[in-house]
PDB file of N, CA and C in Angstrom:
ATOM      1  N   MET A   1      11.313   4.164  -7.298  1.00  0.00           N
ATOM      2  CA  MET A   1      10.187   3.331  -6.953  1.00  0.00           C
ATOM      3  C   MET A   1      10.647   2.224  -6.002  1.00  0.00           C
ATOM      4  N   GLU A   2       9.816   1.974  -5.031  1.00  0.00           N
ATOM      5  CA  GLU A   2      10.062   0.897  -4.072  1.00  0.00           C
ATOM      6  C   GLU A   2       9.158  -0.277  -4.416  1.00  0.00           C
ATOM      7  N   SER A   3       9.560  -1.457  -3.993  1.00  0.00           N
ATOM      8  CA  SER A   3       8.778  -2.652  -4.246  1.00  0.00           C
ATOM      9  C   SER A   3       8.647  -3.439  -2.946  1.00  0.00           C
ATOM     10  N   PHE A   4       7.463  -3.994  -2.714  1.00  0.00           N
ATOM     11  CA  PHE A   4       7.193  -4.768  -1.505  1.00  0.00           C
ATOM     12  C   PHE A   4       6.407  -6.007  -1.901  1.00  0.00           C
ATOM     13  N   ARG A   5       6.941  -7.180  -1.565  1.00  0.00           N
ATOM     14  CA  ARG A   5       6.251  -8.436  -1.843  1.00  0.00           C
ATOM     15  C   ARG A   5       5.255  -8.685  -0.727  1.00  0.00           C
ATOM     16  N   THR A   6       3.976  -8.789  -1.081  1.00  0.00           N
ATOM     17  CA  THR A   6       2.924  -8.951  -0.083  1.00  0.00           C
ATOM     18  C   THR A   6       2.898 -10.376   0.456  1.00  0.00           C
ATOM     19  N   ASN A   7       2.212 -10.534   1.588  1.00  0.00           N
ATOM     20  CA  ASN A   7       2.098 -11.831   2.233  1.00  0.00           C
ATOM     21  C   ASN A   7       0.649 -12.021   2.687  1.00  0.00           C
ATOM     22  N   GLY A   8       0.011 -13.094   2.245  1.00  0.00           N
ATOM     23  CA  GLY A   8      -1.330 -13.420   2.707  1.00  0.00           C
ATOM     24  C   GLY A   8      -2.456 -12.702   1.992  1.00  0.00           C
ATOM     25  N   THR A   9      -2.182 -12.084   0.844  1.00  0.00           N
ATOM     26  CA  THR A   9      -3.220 -11.359   0.103  1.00  0.00           C
ATOM     27  C   THR A   9      -3.280 -11.841  -1.340  1.00  0.00           C
ATOM     28  N   CYS A  10      -4.347 -11.457  -2.025  1.00  0.00           N
ATOM     29  CA  CYS A  10      -4.487 -11.789  -3.448  1.00  0.00           C
ATOM     30  C   CYS A  10      -3.466 -11.032  -4.294  1.00  0.00           C
ATOM     31  N   SER A  11      -3.157  -9.803  -3.892  1.00  0.00           N
ATOM     32  CA  SER A  11      -2.115  -9.065  -4.615  1.00  0.00           C
ATOM     33  C   SER A  11      -0.763  -9.688  -4.284  1.00  0.00           C
ATOM     34  N   ARG A  12       0.150  -9.643  -5.248  1.00  0.00           N
ATOM     35  CA  ARG A  12       1.463 -10.264  -5.077  1.00  0.00           C
ATOM     36  C   ARG A  12       2.546  -9.261  -4.702  1.00  0.00           C
ATOM     37  N   GLN A  13       2.356  -8.026  -5.142  1.00  0.00           N
ATOM     38  CA  GLN A  13       3.417  -7.037  -4.970  1.00  0.00           C
ATOM     39  C   GLN A  13       2.823  -5.634  -4.975  1.00  0.00           C
ATOM     40  N   ILE A  14       3.471  -4.742  -4.216  1.00  0.00           N
ATOM     41  CA  ILE A  14       3.102  -3.332  -4.192  1.00  0.00           C
ATOM     42  C   ILE A  14       4.299  -2.539  -4.697  1.00  0.00           C
ATOM     43  N   ILE A  15       4.060  -1.665  -5.649  1.00  0.00           N
ATOM     44  CA  ILE A  15       5.110  -0.790  -6.173  1.00  0.00           C
ATOM     45  C   ILE A  15       4.668   0.635  -5.858  1.00  0.00           C
ATOM     46  N   PHE A  16       5.537   1.383  -5.192  1.00  0.00           N
ATOM     47  CA  PHE A  16       5.130   2.713  -4.738  1.00  0.00           C
ATOM     48  C   PHE A  16       6.314   3.663  -4.714  1.00  0.00           C
ATOM     49  N   GLU A  17       5.984   4.955  -4.631  1.00  0.00           N
ATOM     50  CA  GLU A  17       7.006   5.989  -4.540  1.00  0.00           C
ATOM     51  C   GLU A  17       6.581   7.003  -3.489  1.00  0.00           C
ATOM     52  N   VAL A  18       7.542   7.395  -2.671  1.00  0.00           N
ATOM     53  CA  VAL A  18       7.330   8.396  -1.620  1.00  0.00           C
ATOM     54  C   VAL A  18       8.341   9.506  -1.862  1.00  0.00           C
ATOM     55  N   ASP A  19       7.880  10.762  -1.876  1.00  0.00           N
ATOM     56  CA  ASP A  19       8.817  11.869  -2.097  1.00  0.00           C
ATOM     57  C   ASP A  19       9.570  12.208  -0.807  1.00  0.00           C
ATOM     58  N   ASP A  20      10.480  13.143  -0.896  1.00  0.00           N
ATOM     59  CA  ASP A  20      11.345  13.489   0.229  1.00  0.00           C
ATOM     60  C   ASP A  20      10.592  14.044   1.430  1.00  0.00           C
ATOM     61  N   SER A  21       9.381  14.555   1.207  1.00  0.00           N
ATOM     62  CA  SER A  21       8.602  15.106   2.326  1.00  0.00           C
ATOM     63  C   SER A  21       7.655  14.066   2.941  1.00  0.00           C
ATOM     64  N   GLY A  22       7.745  12.797   2.477  1.00  0.00           N
ATOM     65  CA  GLY A  22       6.928  11.746   3.058  1.00  0.00           C
ATOM     66  C   GLY A  22       5.543  11.607   2.453  1.00  0.00           C
ATOM     67  N   ILE A  23       5.370  12.129   1.241  1.00  0.00           N
ATOM     68  CA  ILE A  23       4.086  12.044   0.545  1.00  0.00           C
ATOM     69  C   ILE A  23       4.110  10.867  -0.423  1.00  0.00           C
ATOM     70  N   LEU A  24       3.079  10.033  -0.363  1.00  0.00           N
ATOM     71  CA  LEU A  24       2.938   8.927  -1.302  1.00  0.00           C
ATOM     72  C   LEU A  24       2.555   9.509  -2.661  1.00  0.00           C
ATOM     73  N   THR A  25       3.417   9.334  -3.661  1.00  0.00           N
ATOM     74  CA  THR A  25       3.184   9.970  -4.957  1.00  0.00           C
ATOM     75  C   THR A  25       2.740   8.999  -6.040  1.00  0.00           C
ATOM     76  N   ASP A  26       2.982   7.712  -5.858  1.00  0.00           N
ATOM     77  CA  ASP A  26       2.587   6.724  -6.859  1.00  0.00           C
ATOM     78  C   ASP A  26       2.374   5.396  -6.160  1.00  0.00           C
ATOM     79  N   LEU A  27       1.351   4.648  -6.597  1.00  0.00           N
ATOM     80  CA  LEU A  27       1.022   3.374  -5.959  1.00  0.00           C
ATOM     81  C   LEU A  27       0.382   2.452  -6.975  1.00  0.00           C
ATOM     82  N   LYS A  28       0.936   1.241  -7.098  1.00  0.00           N
ATOM     83  CA  LYS A  28       0.383   0.214  -7.978  1.00  0.00           C
ATOM     84  C   LYS A  28       0.460  -1.128  -7.263  1.00  0.00           C
ATOM     85  N   PHE A  29      -0.563  -1.932  -7.440  1.00  0.00           N
ATOM     86  CA  PHE A  29      -0.589  -3.290  -6.929  1.00  0.00           C
ATOM     87  C   PHE A  29      -0.529  -4.251  -8.111  1.00  0.00           C
ATOM     88  N   LEU A  30       0.205  -5.337  -7.963  1.00  0.00           N
ATOM     89  CA  LEU A  30       0.213  -6.399  -8.963  1.00  0.00           C
ATOM     90  C   LEU A  30      -0.653  -7.519  -8.423  1.00  0.00           C
ATOM     91  N   GLY A  31      -1.689  -7.870  -9.172  1.00  0.00           N
ATOM     92  CA  GLY A  31      -2.645  -8.873  -8.733  1.00  0.00           C
ATOM     93  C   GLY A  31      -3.689  -8.244  -7.828  1.00  0.00           C
ATOM     94  N   GLY A  32      -4.599  -9.067  -7.332  1.00  0.00           N
ATOM     95  CA  GLY A  32      -5.628  -8.584  -6.423  1.00  0.00           C
ATOM     96  C   GLY A  32      -6.845  -8.049  -7.157  1.00  0.00           C
ATOM     97  N   CYS A  33      -7.735  -7.420  -6.422  1.00  0.00           N
ATOM     98  CA  CYS A  33      -9.000  -6.891  -6.947  1.00  0.00           C
ATOM     99  C   CYS A  33      -8.746  -5.537  -7.602  1.00  0.00           C
ATOM    100  N   ALA A  34      -8.741  -5.514  -8.910  1.00  0.00           N
ATOM    101  CA  ALA A  34      -8.325  -4.328  -9.665  1.00  0.00           C
ATOM    102  C   ALA A  34      -9.100  -3.068  -9.277  1.00  0.00           C
ATOM    103  N   GLY A  35     -10.416  -3.143  -9.218  1.00  0.00           N
ATOM    104  CA  GLY A  35     -11.209  -1.951  -8.922  1.00  0.00           C
ATOM    105  C   GLY A  35     -10.928  -1.394  -7.541  1.00  0.00           C
ATOM    106  N   GLY A  36     -10.942  -2.249  -6.547  1.00  0.00           N
ATOM    107  CA  GLY A  36     -10.689  -1.805  -5.174  1.00  0.00           C
ATOM    108  C   GLY A  36      -9.295  -1.249  -4.996  1.00  0.00           C
ATOM    109  N   LEU A  37      -8.331  -1.855  -5.648  1.00  0.00           N
ATOM    110  CA  LEU A  37      -6.948  -1.397  -5.485  1.00  0.00           C
ATOM    111  C   LEU A  37      -6.678  -0.113  -6.260  1.00  0.00           C
ATOM    112  N   GLN A  38      -7.380   0.089  -7.371  1.00  0.00           N
ATOM    113  CA  GLN A  38      -7.270   1.371  -8.073  1.00  0.00           C
ATOM    114  C   GLN A  38      -7.864   2.478  -7.207  1.00  0.00           C
ATOM    115  N   ALA A  39      -8.963   2.184  -6.545  1.00  0.00           N
ATOM    116  CA  ALA A  39      -9.583   3.171  -5.652  1.00  0.00           C
ATOM    117  C   ALA A  39      -8.654   3.474  -4.486  1.00  0.00           C
ATOM    118  N   LEU A  40      -8.047   2.444  -3.902  1.00  0.00           N
ATOM    119  CA  LEU A  40      -7.111   2.646  -2.794  1.00  0.00           C
ATOM    120  C   LEU A  40      -5.967   3.553  -3.229  1.00  0.00           C
ATOM    121  N   SER A  41      -5.462   3.337  -4.425  1.00  0.00           N
ATOM    122  CA  SER A  41      -4.381   4.170  -4.948  1.00  0.00           C
ATOM    123  C   SER A  41      -4.818   5.627  -5.075  1.00  0.00           C
ATOM    124  N   LYS A  42      -5.993   5.857  -5.654  1.00  0.00           N
ATOM    125  CA  LYS A  42      -6.478   7.232  -5.832  1.00  0.00           C
ATOM    126  C   LYS A  42      -6.755   7.916  -4.495  1.00  0.00           C
ATOM    127  N   LEU A  43      -7.208   7.153  -3.516  1.00  0.00           N
ATOM    128  CA  LEU A  43      -7.530   7.726  -2.208  1.00  0.00           C
ATOM    129  C   LEU A  43      -6.300   8.023  -1.354  1.00  0.00           C
ATOM    130  N   THR A  44      -5.190   7.315  -1.612  1.00  0.00           N
ATOM    131  CA  THR A  44      -4.016   7.484  -0.751  1.00  0.00           C
ATOM    132  C   THR A  44      -2.905   8.319  -1.381  1.00  0.00           C
ATOM    133  N   CYS A  45      -2.817   8.362  -2.700  1.00  0.00           N
ATOM    134  CA  CYS A  45      -1.761   9.166  -3.325  1.00  0.00           C
ATOM    135  C   CYS A  45      -2.001  10.639  -3.010  1.00  0.00           C
ATOM    136  N   GLY A  46      -0.921  11.322  -2.658  1.00  0.00           N
ATOM    137  CA  GLY A  46      -0.999  12.723  -2.271  1.00  0.00           C
ATOM    138  C   GLY A  46      -1.086  12.913  -0.766  1.00  0.00           C
ATOM    139  N   LYS A  47      -1.183  11.801  -0.029  1.00  0.00           N
ATOM    140  CA  LYS A  47      -1.258  11.879   1.435  1.00  0.00           C
ATOM    141  C   LYS A  47       0.088  11.532   2.054  1.00  0.00           C
ATOM    142  N   ASN A  48       0.318  12.036   3.244  1.00  0.00           N
ATOM    143  CA  ASN A  48       1.514  11.709   4.000  1.00  0.00           C
ATOM    144  C   ASN A  48       1.462  10.240   4.387  1.00  0.00           C
ATOM    145  N   ILE A  49       2.600   9.563   4.329  1.00  0.00           N
ATOM    146  CA  ILE A  49       2.601   8.124   4.607  1.00  0.00           C
ATOM    147  C   ILE A  49       2.162   7.804   6.039  1.00  0.00           C
ATOM    148  N   ASP A  50       2.402   8.687   6.989  1.00  0.00           N
ATOM    149  CA  ASP A  50       1.938   8.428   8.358  1.00  0.00           C
ATOM    150  C   ASP A  50       0.416   8.369   8.406  1.00  0.00           C
ATOM    151  N   GLU A  51      -0.245   9.223   7.636  1.00  0.00           N
ATOM    152  CA  GLU A  51      -1.709   9.207   7.564  1.00  0.00           C
ATOM    153  C   GLU A  51      -2.197   7.929   6.887  1.00  0.00           C
ATOM    154  N   VAL A  52      -1.532   7.529   5.800  1.00  0.00           N
ATOM    155  CA  VAL A  52      -1.911   6.310   5.088  1.00  0.00           C
ATOM    156  C   VAL A  52      -1.743   5.097   6.001  1.00  0.00           C
ATOM    157  N   ILE A  53      -0.629   5.040   6.726  1.00  0.00           N
ATOM    158  CA  ILE A  53      -0.400   3.933   7.657  1.00  0.00           C
ATOM    159  C   ILE A  53      -1.502   3.888   8.705  1.00  0.00           C
ATOM    160  N   SER A  54      -1.822   5.039   9.266  1.00  0.00           N
ATOM    161  CA  SER A  54      -2.856   5.113  10.298  1.00  0.00           C
ATOM    162  C   SER A  54      -4.208   4.628   9.787  1.00  0.00           C
ATOM    163  N   ILE A  55      -4.554   4.972   8.571  1.00  0.00           N
ATOM    164  CA  ILE A  55      -5.836   4.581   7.984  1.00  0.00           C
ATOM    165  C   ILE A  55      -5.862   3.093   7.618  1.00  0.00           C
ATOM    166  N   CYS A  56      -4.786   2.593   7.048  1.00  0.00           N
ATOM    167  CA  CYS A  56      -4.784   1.253   6.456  1.00  0.00           C
ATOM    168  C   CYS A  56      -4.362   0.129   7.401  1.00  0.00           C
ATOM    169  N   GLN A  57      -3.566   0.449   8.386  1.00  0.00           N
ATOM    170  CA  GLN A  57      -3.032  -0.577   9.279  1.00  0.00           C
ATOM    171  C   GLN A  57      -4.153  -1.288  10.033  1.00  0.00           C
ATOM    172  N   GLY A  58      -4.091  -2.617  10.033  1.00  0.00           N
ATOM    173  CA  GLY A  58      -5.039  -3.404  10.801  1.00  0.00           C
ATOM    174  C   GLY A  58      -6.306  -3.802  10.070  1.00  0.00           C
ATOM    175  N   ILE A  59      -6.528  -3.283   8.856  1.00  0.00           N
ATOM    176  CA  ILE A  59      -7.696  -3.712   8.076  1.00  0.00           C
ATOM    177  C   ILE A  59      -7.488  -5.173   7.692  1.00  0.00           C
ATOM    178  N   GLN A  60      -8.512  -5.990   7.914  1.00  0.00           N
ATOM    179  CA  GLN A  60      -8.387  -7.415   7.628  1.00  0.00           C
ATOM    180  C   GLN A  60      -9.348  -7.848   6.536  1.00  0.00           C
ATOM    181  N   CYS A  61      -8.868  -8.717   5.683  1.00  0.00           N
ATOM    182  CA  CYS A  61      -9.678  -9.307   4.618  1.00  0.00           C
ATOM    183  C   CYS A  61      -9.665 -10.826   4.814  1.00  0.00           C
ATOM    184  N   LYS A  62      -8.488 -11.408   4.716  1.00  0.00           N
ATOM    185  CA  LYS A  62      -8.305 -12.830   4.989  1.00  0.00           C
ATOM    186  C   LYS A  62      -6.880 -13.040   5.467  1.00  0.00           C
ATOM    187  N   ASN A  63      -6.645 -14.169   6.080  1.00  0.00           N
ATOM    188  CA  ASN A  63      -5.309 -14.499   6.577  1.00  0.00           C
ATOM    189  C   ASN A  63      -4.771 -13.469   7.566  1.00  0.00           C
ATOM    190  N   GLY A  64      -5.670 -12.741   8.243  1.00  0.00           N
ATOM    191  CA  GLY A  64      -5.237 -11.770   9.246  1.00  0.00           C
ATOM    192  C   GLY A  64      -4.630 -10.502   8.684  1.00  0.00           C
ATOM    193  N   THR A  65      -4.806 -10.265   7.382  1.00  0.00           N
ATOM    194  CA  THR A  65      -4.254  -9.069   6.753  1.00  0.00           C
ATOM    195  C   THR A  65      -5.149  -8.667   5.582  1.00  0.00           C
ATOM    196  N   SER A  66      -4.731  -7.682   4.821  1.00  0.00           N
ATOM    197  CA  SER A  66      -5.446  -7.222   3.626  1.00  0.00           C
ATOM    198  C   SER A  66      -4.472  -6.454   2.756  1.00  0.00           C
ATOM    199  N   CYS A  67      -4.883  -6.087   1.576  1.00  0.00           N
ATOM    200  CA  CYS A  67      -4.031  -5.247   0.720  1.00  0.00           C
ATOM    201  C   CYS A  67      -3.742  -3.896   1.378  1.00  0.00           C
ATOM    202  N   PRO A  68      -4.746  -3.211   1.975  1.00  0.00           N
ATOM    203  CA  PRO A  68      -4.431  -1.964   2.672  1.00  0.00           C
ATOM    204  C   PRO A  68      -3.460  -2.179   3.846  1.00  0.00           C
ATOM    205  N   ASP A  69      -3.645  -3.260   4.594  1.00  0.00           N
ATOM    206  CA  ASP A  69      -2.746  -3.560   5.708  1.00  0.00           C
ATOM    207  C   ASP A  69      -1.331  -3.829   5.199  1.00  0.00           C
ATOM    208  N   GLN A  70      -1.217  -4.525   4.092  1.00  0.00           N
ATOM    209  CA  GLN A  70       0.102  -4.774   3.510  1.00  0.00           C
ATOM    210  C   GLN A  70       0.737  -3.481   3.017  1.00  0.00           C
ATOM    211  N   LEU A  71      -0.065  -2.552   2.510  1.00  0.00           N
ATOM    212  CA  LEU A  71       0.450  -1.241   2.130  1.00  0.00           C
ATOM    213  C   LEU A  71       1.037  -0.533   3.355  1.00  0.00           C
ATOM    214  N   ALA A  72       0.319  -0.587   4.467  1.00  0.00           N
ATOM    215  CA  ALA A  72       0.836   0.021   5.704  1.00  0.00           C
ATOM    216  C   ALA A  72       2.173  -0.607   6.093  1.00  0.00           C
ATOM    217  N   GLN A  73       2.265  -1.929   5.981  1.00  0.00           N
ATOM    218  CA  GLN A  73       3.527  -2.618   6.297  1.00  0.00           C
ATOM    219  C   GLN A  73       4.649  -2.153   5.367  1.00  0.00           C
ATOM    220  N   ALA A  74       4.328  -2.031   4.085  1.00  0.00           N
ATOM    221  CA  ALA A  74       5.326  -1.597   3.098  1.00  0.00           C
ATOM    222  C   ALA A  74       5.820  -0.188   3.420  1.00  0.00           C
ATOM    223  N   LEU A  75       4.919   0.702   3.761  1.00  0.00           N
ATOM    224  CA  LEU A  75       5.301   2.087   4.056  1.00  0.00           C
ATOM    225  C   LEU A  75       6.092   2.198   5.357  1.00  0.00           C
ATOM    226  N   LYS A  76       5.836   1.315   6.297  1.00  0.00           N
ATOM    227  CA  LYS A  76       6.618   1.313   7.541  1.00  0.00           C
ATOM    228  C   LYS A  76       8.075   0.948   7.285  1.00  0.00           C
ATOM    229  N   GLU A  77       8.282   0.045   6.357  1.00  0.00           N
ATOM    230  CA  GLU A  77       9.658  -0.392   6.052  1.00  0.00           C
ATOM    231  C   GLU A  77      10.371   0.693   5.300  1.00  0.00           C
TER     232      GLU A  77
END
């Protein structure tokens, strides 16, 4: 499992796992809007991280970022 400390969002941390073929297999957010982040997890798990990055990158909520945008940043690293 990987961990990413978010910046500028209500969620504090993203914990995720990517398999050897680049598929996001597990995703959890600590803090933030529980319902929306559970939906984000269900919608993105099982997808290739390049697709997730493409979908989530640039989405803004506040402070010029969002939880989906922070997920894209985490997956890029």
